[in-house]
Coordinates of C-alpha atoms and ligand atoms in Angstrom, one line a residue:
Chain V
M1 CA 53.9 57.7 16.0
S2 CA 53.4 55.8 12.8
L3 CA 50.1 54.7 11.2
L4 CA 51.0 51.1 12.1
D5 CA 51.3 52.2 15.8
D6 CA 48.0 54.0 15.4
L7 CA 46.4 50.9 14.1
I8 CA 47.7 48.7 16.9
E9 CA 46.5 51.3 19.4
A10 CA 43.1 51.5 17.8
F11 CA 42.5 47.7 18.1
R12 CA 42.9 48.0 21.9
V13 CA 39.4 49.5 22.0
L14 CA 38.1 45.9 21.5
P15 CA 37.3 43.9 24.7
G16 CA 40.1 41.6 26.0
V17 CA 42.7 43.0 23.4
G18 CA 46.0 43.9 25.0
P19 CA 49.1 45.4 23.3
K20 CA 50.4 42.0 22.1
S21 CA 47.1 40.8 20.5
A22 CA 46.5 44.3 19.1
Q23 CA 49.8 44.0 17.3
R24 CA 49.0 40.5 16.0
M25 CA 45.7 41.8 14.7
A26 CA 47.3 44.7 12.9
Y27 CA 50.0 42.5 11.4
H28 CA 47.6 39.7 10.5
V29 CA 45.3 42.1 8.6
L30 CA 48.1 43.8 6.8
E31 CA 49.9 40.6 5.9
R32 CA 47.0 38.3 5.0
E33 CA 43.6 40.0 5.2
R34 CA 43.6 43.4 3.5
A35 CA 40.2 42.8 1.8
G36 CA 38.7 41.6 5.1
G37 CA 40.3 44.5 6.9
Q38 CA 38.8 47.0 4.4
R39 CA 35.4 45.3 4.8
L40 CA 35.6 45.4 8.6
A41 CA 36.5 49.1 8.4
D42 CA 33.5 49.8 6.2
V43 CA 30.9 47.8 8.1
L44 CA 32.2 49.1 11.5
A45 CA 32.0 52.7 10.3
H46 CA 28.5 52.1 9.0
A47 CA 27.3 50.2 12.1
V48 CA 28.6 52.8 14.5
E49 CA 26.9 55.5 12.5
T50 CA 23.6 53.7 11.8
I51 CA 22.8 51.2 14.6
R52 CA 20.8 52.8 17.4
H53 CA 18.3 51.6 20.0
C54 CA 14.8 50.4 19.3
E55 CA 12.2 52.9 20.7
R56 CA 10.1 50.0 22.2
C57 CA 12.6 47.6 23.6
R58 CA 16.0 49.4 23.7
D59 CA 17.7 46.5 21.8
F60 CA 20.1 47.5 18.9
S61 CA 18.2 48.3 15.8
E62 CA 18.8 49.9 12.4
T63 CA 15.3 51.2 12.4
D64 CA 13.2 53.2 15.0
V65 CA 11.4 50.0 16.0
C66 CA 13.3 46.7 15.7
T67 CA 12.0 43.7 13.7
I68 CA 10.9 41.7 16.8
C69 CA 8.9 44.6 18.2
A70 CA 7.4 45.3 14.8
S71 CA 6.4 41.7 14.3
A72 CA 2.7 40.9 14.3
S73 CA 3.3 37.3 15.1
R74 CA 4.9 37.8 18.6
D75 CA 2.7 37.5 21.7
Q76 CA 2.1 41.0 23.0
Q77 CA 1.1 39.7 26.5
L78 CA 4.6 38.4 27.3
L79 CA 7.5 40.7 28.0
C80 CA 10.9 39.4 28.9
A81 CA 13.4 41.8 30.6
V82 CA 17.1 41.1 30.0
E83 CA 20.2 43.0 30.8
S84 CA 21.9 43.0 27.4
P85 CA 21.4 42.4 23.7
A86 CA 23.6 39.3 24.0
D87 CA 21.2 37.9 26.7
R88 CA 18.2 38.7 24.4
L89 CA 20.0 36.8 21.6
A90 CA 20.8 33.8 23.8
I91 CA 17.2 33.4 24.9
E92 CA 15.9 33.9 21.3
Q93 CA 18.3 31.2 20.0
A94 CA 17.9 28.7 22.9
T95 CA 14.1 28.8 23.6
G96 CA 10.9 28.8 21.7
Y97 CA 9.9 32.1 23.3
R98 CA 7.5 34.1 21.1
G99 CA 6.8 37.1 23.3
L100 CA 8.5 40.5 23.3
Y101 CA 11.7 41.7 25.0
F102 CA 12.8 44.7 27.0
V103 CA 16.6 45.3 27.0
L104 CA 17.8 47.1 30.2
Q105 CA 21.3 47.7 28.7
G106 CA 22.7 47.2 32.2
R107 CA 21.6 46.4 35.8
L108 CA 20.9 48.6 38.8
S109 CA 24.3 49.7 40.3
P110 CA 23.9 52.8 42.4
L111 CA 27.7 53.0 43.1
D112 CA 28.3 53.3 39.3
G113 CA 25.5 55.8 38.9
I114 CA 23.3 53.3 37.2
G115 CA 19.7 53.9 38.4
P116 CA 16.2 53.3 37.0
R117 CA 16.5 56.1 34.5
E118 CA 19.7 54.6 33.0
L119 CA 17.9 51.3 32.5
G120 CA 15.0 53.0 30.7
L121 CA 12.6 52.0 33.5
D122 CA 10.4 55.0 32.8
L123 CA 9.9 53.5 29.3
L124 CA 9.1 50.1 30.9
D125 CA 6.8 51.8 33.3
R126 CA 4.8 53.4 30.5
R127 CA 4.8 50.1 28.6
L128 CA 3.4 48.1 31.5
G129 CA 0.8 50.9 31.9
E130 CA -0.5 50.3 28.4
G131 CA -2.3 47.3 29.8
L132 CA -1.4 44.7 27.1
V133 CA 1.4 42.9 29.0
Q134 CA 0.2 40.1 31.3
E135 CA 3.5 38.7 32.4
L136 CA 6.9 40.2 32.9
I137 CA 9.5 37.5 32.6
I138 CA 12.5 38.8 34.5
A139 CA 15.7 37.3 33.0
T140 CA 18.4 39.4 34.7
N141 CA 21.6 37.5 35.6
P142 CA 21.7 35.6 38.9
T143 CA 24.3 38.0 40.4
V144 CA 23.8 40.3 43.4
E145 CA 23.1 43.3 41.2
G146 CA 21.0 41.2 38.8
E147 CA 18.8 40.0 41.7
A148 CA 18.4 43.5 43.1
T149 CA 17.3 44.6 39.6
A150 CA 14.9 41.7 39.5
H151 CA 13.2 42.7 42.7
Y152 CA 12.9 46.3 41.5
L153 CA 11.3 45.1 38.3
A154 CA 8.9 42.7 40.1
Q155 CA 7.7 45.7 42.2
L156 CA 7.2 47.8 39.1
A157 CA 5.2 44.9 37.5
R158 CA 3.0 44.4 40.5
A159 CA 2.2 48.1 40.6
H160 CA 0.7 47.6 37.2
R161 CA -1.0 44.3 38.1
V162 CA 1.4 42.5 35.8
R163 CA 2.6 39.1 37.0
P164 CA 6.4 39.0 37.5
S165 CA 8.2 35.7 36.9
R166 CA 11.8 34.6 37.1
L167 CA 13.8 32.0 35.2
A168 CA 13.8 28.7 37.1
H169 CA 16.8 27.4 39.0
G170 CA 19.1 25.8 36.6
V171 CA 21.0 28.8 35.6
P172 CA 24.2 28.4 37.6
L173 CA 24.6 30.9 40.5
G174 CA 27.0 33.8 39.8
G175 CA 27.0 32.8 36.1
E176 CA 26.4 35.0 33.1
L177 CA 23.3 34.1 31.1
E178 CA 25.1 34.6 27.9
Y179 CA 27.4 31.7 28.6
V180 CA 24.9 29.2 29.8
D181 CA 24.5 26.2 27.4
R182 CA 21.4 26.1 25.3
G183 CA 19.8 23.1 27.0
T184 CA 20.1 24.6 30.5
L185 CA 18.9 27.9 29.4
S186 CA 15.9 26.5 27.5
H187 CA 14.9 24.3 30.5
A188 CA 15.3 27.2 32.9
F189 CA 13.2 29.4 30.7
G190 CA 10.5 26.8 30.3
S191 CA 10.1 26.2 34.0
R192 CA 10.2 29.8 35.1
G193 CA 8.3 30.5 38.3
E194 CA 6.3 33.3 39.7
M195 CA 8.4 35.6 41.8
P196 CA 7.8 35.2 45.5
Chain S
M1 CA 21.2 39.4 7.5
S2 CA 21.2 42.6 9.6
L3 CA 24.0 45.1 9.8
L4 CA 24.7 43.9 13.3
D5 CA 25.2 40.3 11.9
D6 CA 27.4 41.8 9.2
L7 CA 29.5 43.5 11.9
I8 CA 29.9 40.3 13.9
E9 CA 30.9 38.4 10.8
A10 CA 33.4 41.1 9.8
F11 CA 35.2 40.9 13.2
R12 CA 36.0 37.2 12.4
V13 CA 38.7 38.3 10.0
L14 CA 40.8 39.0 13.1
P15 CA 43.1 36.2 14.3
G16 CA 41.7 34.0 17.1
V17 CA 38.3 35.6 16.9
G18 CA 35.5 33.1 16.8
P19 CA 31.7 33.7 16.7
K20 CA 31.3 34.4 20.4
S21 CA 34.1 36.9 20.8
A22 CA 33.2 38.5 17.5
Q23 CA 29.7 39.1 19.0
R24 CA 31.2 40.5 22.2
M25 CA 33.4 42.9 20.2
A26 CA 30.4 44.1 18.2
Y27 CA 28.2 44.6 21.3
H28 CA 31.1 46.2 23.3
V29 CA 31.8 48.7 20.6
L30 CA 28.1 49.6 20.1
E31 CA 27.4 49.8 23.8
R32 CA 30.4 51.5 25.1
E33 CA 33.0 52.5 22.5
R34 CA 31.3 54.2 19.5
A35 CA 34.0 56.9 19.3
G36 CA 36.7 54.2 19.6
G37 CA 34.9 52.1 17.0
Q38 CA 34.7 55.0 14.6
R39 CA 38.4 55.6 15.1
L40 CA 39.3 52.0 14.5
A41 CA 37.3 52.0 11.3
D42 CA 39.0 55.2 10.1
V43 CA 42.6 54.1 11.0
L44 CA 42.0 50.5 9.6
A45 CA 40.7 51.8 6.3
H46 CA 43.6 54.2 6.0
A47 CA 46.2 51.6 7.0
V48 CA 44.9 49.0 4.6
E49 CA 45.0 51.6 1.9
T50 CA 48.3 53.2 2.7
I51 CA 50.7 50.8 4.4
R52 CA 52.9 48.8 1.9
H53 CA 56.3 47.2 2.0
C54 CA 59.6 49.1 2.2
E55 CA 61.5 48.7 -1.1
R56 CA 64.7 48.0 0.8
C57 CA 63.8 45.7 3.6
R58 CA 60.2 44.6 2.9
D59 CA 59.0 45.7 6.4
F60 CA 55.7 47.5 6.6
S61 CA 56.1 51.2 5.6
E62 CA 53.9 54.2 4.8
T63 CA 56.7 55.4 2.4
D64 CA 58.7 53.8 -0.4
V65 CA 61.6 53.4 2.0
C66 CA 61.0 52.9 5.7
T67 CA 62.4 55.1 8.5
I68 CA 65.0 52.6 9.6
C69 CA 66.3 52.0 6.1
A70 CA 66.3 55.7 5.4
S71 CA 68.2 56.5 8.7
A72 CA 71.8 57.8 8.3
S73 CA 72.7 56.7 11.8
R74 CA 72.2 52.9 11.2
D75 CA 75.2 50.7 10.5
Q76 CA 75.1 49.8 6.8
Q77 CA 77.5 46.9 7.3
L78 CA 75.1 44.9 9.4
L79 CA 72.0 43.3 8.0
C80 CA 69.7 41.2 10.1
A81 CA 67.2 38.8 8.4
V82 CA 64.0 38.1 10.2
E83 CA 60.9 36.2 9.3
S84 CA 58.3 38.8 10.2
P85 CA 57.7 42.5 11.1
A86 CA 56.9 41.3 14.6
D87 CA 60.3 39.7 14.9
R88 CA 61.9 42.9 13.6
L89 CA 60.1 44.9 16.3
A90 CA 61.0 42.4 19.0
I91 CA 64.8 42.7 18.2
E92 CA 64.6 46.4 17.8
Q93 CA 62.9 46.8 21.3
A94 CA 65.0 44.1 23.1
T95 CA 68.5 44.8 21.8
G96 CA 70.8 47.7 21.1
Y97 CA 71.2 46.6 17.5
R98 CA 71.9 49.6 15.2
G99 CA 72.3 47.9 11.9
L100 CA 69.6 47.3 9.2
Y101 CA 67.0 44.6 8.7
F102 CA 65.6 42.4 6.0
V103 CA 62.1 41.1 6.5
L104 CA 61.5 37.8 4.7
Q105 CA 57.7 37.9 5.4
G106 CA 57.8 34.2 5.8
R107 CA 60.1 31.2 5.7
L108 CA 61.0 28.6 3.1
S109 CA 58.2 26.1 2.9
P110 CA 58.2 24.3 -0.5
L111 CA 55.0 22.4 0.3
D112 CA 53.1 25.7 0.8
G113 CA 54.6 27.1 -2.4
I114 CA 56.9 29.5 -0.5
G115 CA 60.2 29.6 -2.2
P116 CA 63.1 32.1 -2.5
R117 CA 61.1 34.4 -4.7
E118 CA 58.2 34.7 -2.2
L119 CA 60.7 35.7 0.5
G120 CA 62.2 38.4 -1.7
L121 CA 65.6 36.6 -1.9
D122 CA 66.3 38.1 -5.3
L123 CA 66.1 41.5 -3.6
L124 CA 68.4 40.2 -0.8
D125 CA 70.8 38.8 -3.4
R126 CA 71.2 42.2 -5.1
R127 CA 71.5 43.9 -1.7
L128 CA 74.4 41.6 -0.7
G129 CA 75.9 42.2 -4.1
E130 CA 76.2 45.9 -3.5
G131 CA 79.2 45.2 -1.3
L132 CA 78.3 47.3 1.7
V133 CA 77.0 44.5 4.0
Q134 CA 79.8 42.7 5.9
E135 CA 77.7 40.5 8.2
L136 CA 74.3 38.9 7.6
I137 CA 72.7 38.2 11.0
I138 CA 70.2 35.3 10.4
A139 CA 67.5 35.6 13.0
T140 CA 64.9 33.2 11.6
N141 CA 63.0 31.2 14.2
P142 CA 64.5 28.0 15.6
T143 CA 62.0 25.8 13.9
V144 CA 62.6 23.2 11.1
E145 CA 61.6 25.6 8.4
G146 CA 63.4 28.5 10.0
E147 CA 66.6 26.4 10.2
A148 CA 66.3 25.4 6.5
T149 CA 65.8 29.1 5.6
A150 CA 68.8 30.0 7.7
H151 CA 71.0 27.5 5.8
Y152 CA 69.8 28.9 2.5
L153 CA 70.5 32.4 3.6
A154 CA 74.0 31.5 4.9
Q155 CA 74.9 30.0 1.5
L156 CA 73.6 33.2 -0.2
A157 CA 75.7 35.3 2.1
R158 CA 78.9 33.2 1.5
A159 CA 78.4 33.5 -2.2
H160 CA 78.8 37.2 -1.8
R161 CA 81.7 36.9 0.7
V162 CA 79.4 38.2 3.5
R163 CA 79.8 36.6 6.9
P164 CA 76.6 34.8 8.0
S165 CA 75.9 34.6 11.8
R166 CA 73.1 33.1 13.8
L167 CA 71.6 34.1 17.2
A168 CA 73.3 32.2 20.0
H169 CA 71.7 29.4 21.8
G170 CA 69.3 30.8 24.4
V171 CA 66.3 31.1 22.2
P172 CA 64.3 28.1 23.2
L173 CA 64.0 25.4 20.6
G174 CA 60.7 25.3 18.7
G175 CA 59.8 28.7 20.2
E176 CA 58.7 31.7 18.3
L177 CA 61.1 34.6 18.5
E178 CA 58.2 37.1 19.0
Y179 CA 57.4 35.5 22.3
V180 CA 60.9 35.2 23.8
D181 CA 61.3 37.5 26.8
R182 CA 63.5 40.6 26.3
G183 CA 66.4 39.4 28.4
T184 CA 66.8 36.1 26.7
L185 CA 66.5 37.7 23.3
S186 CA 68.9 40.4 24.1
H187 CA 71.5 37.9 25.4
A188 CA 71.0 35.6 22.4
F189 CA 71.4 38.5 20.0
G190 CA 74.6 39.8 21.7
S191 CA 76.3 36.4 21.7
R192 CA 75.4 35.4 18.2
G193 CA 78.0 33.1 16.6
E194 CA 79.3 32.6 13.1
M195 CA 77.4 30.0 11.2
P196 CA 79.2 26.6 11.0
Ligands
LIG201 ZN1 12.5 46.5 19.8
LIG202 ZN1 63.0 49.4 5.2

């Protein structure tokens, strides 16, 4: 197996990259983007080594506590739970939200062995127990598992006398938050309702 | 700009990767494929550093002369000119061809400043002058520029009393060789005809 074969194989670790596009990536970098390829290699190695999870919100962070959690200008009474860093980014970019986040890094899925512990809900439990948070905005995806997770989170919030809310209808059913257009997401976020 | 932003930006060097898929790649690697990401970084850095062009055929190679050119079991009388390493690989995988290759790494395109020198045709000229090659199989793509390149190569071959041939009809017009199915490519290769 040649180094070129190794490179093609290595590209297949990326999502949605099959044998043919892995080959195109390898050839493209070697033919036209050696400097960019070297940079990708450097940044990737550094990122994989350095980027970990924020101790407060579980989002990606280069430091123990991420910049959003460390910011004095964010509203400590609002906490928004999302499934992924991509969802966190989508809300941050689309809405004027100035509260804090909690990134589940998944959703409840007992069949896949993903329970409360895997989603860091012990951490969330302690966080809600601190007494600062007044409202837990539950922004899990409107899928079956996302809804089940939302109900679990709502119960957890109520146990701490924190008001759970859910994004308003507007987010398409079965859709992934990450792909919702900004306008829809912003509207849904703004008109979120208390969970029944 | 965070390291995560740097990583997303760095992925955009890959072909067909826009902002959204670069973001997905970064998150996917950090969430689920740290070991694979580390491996990709290592192999990519090594490949960009190590892989160069074969002195004989201009294909990618880790050594001065690639394994095909160095092989004693290949027929030295047959030389097949292709536009890219991907085309070379496609022919090697689809056909039973046992001759050698010459990889142009492009096609004649005067408007883009790609002339005979950029395609290494001085090297091909010397190669044909060595007297070993009897037939030059011209497997450039059936595009306007590919055809112009084919005619140029045919003239070069004839100047050295080498017989030029062209893949038989069967390769779809305007198509890219790399994407032709194996059966069609194998048939076209087998029934190649002398160039008119
Ligand atoms: Zn944080
Ligand atoms: Zn070679």
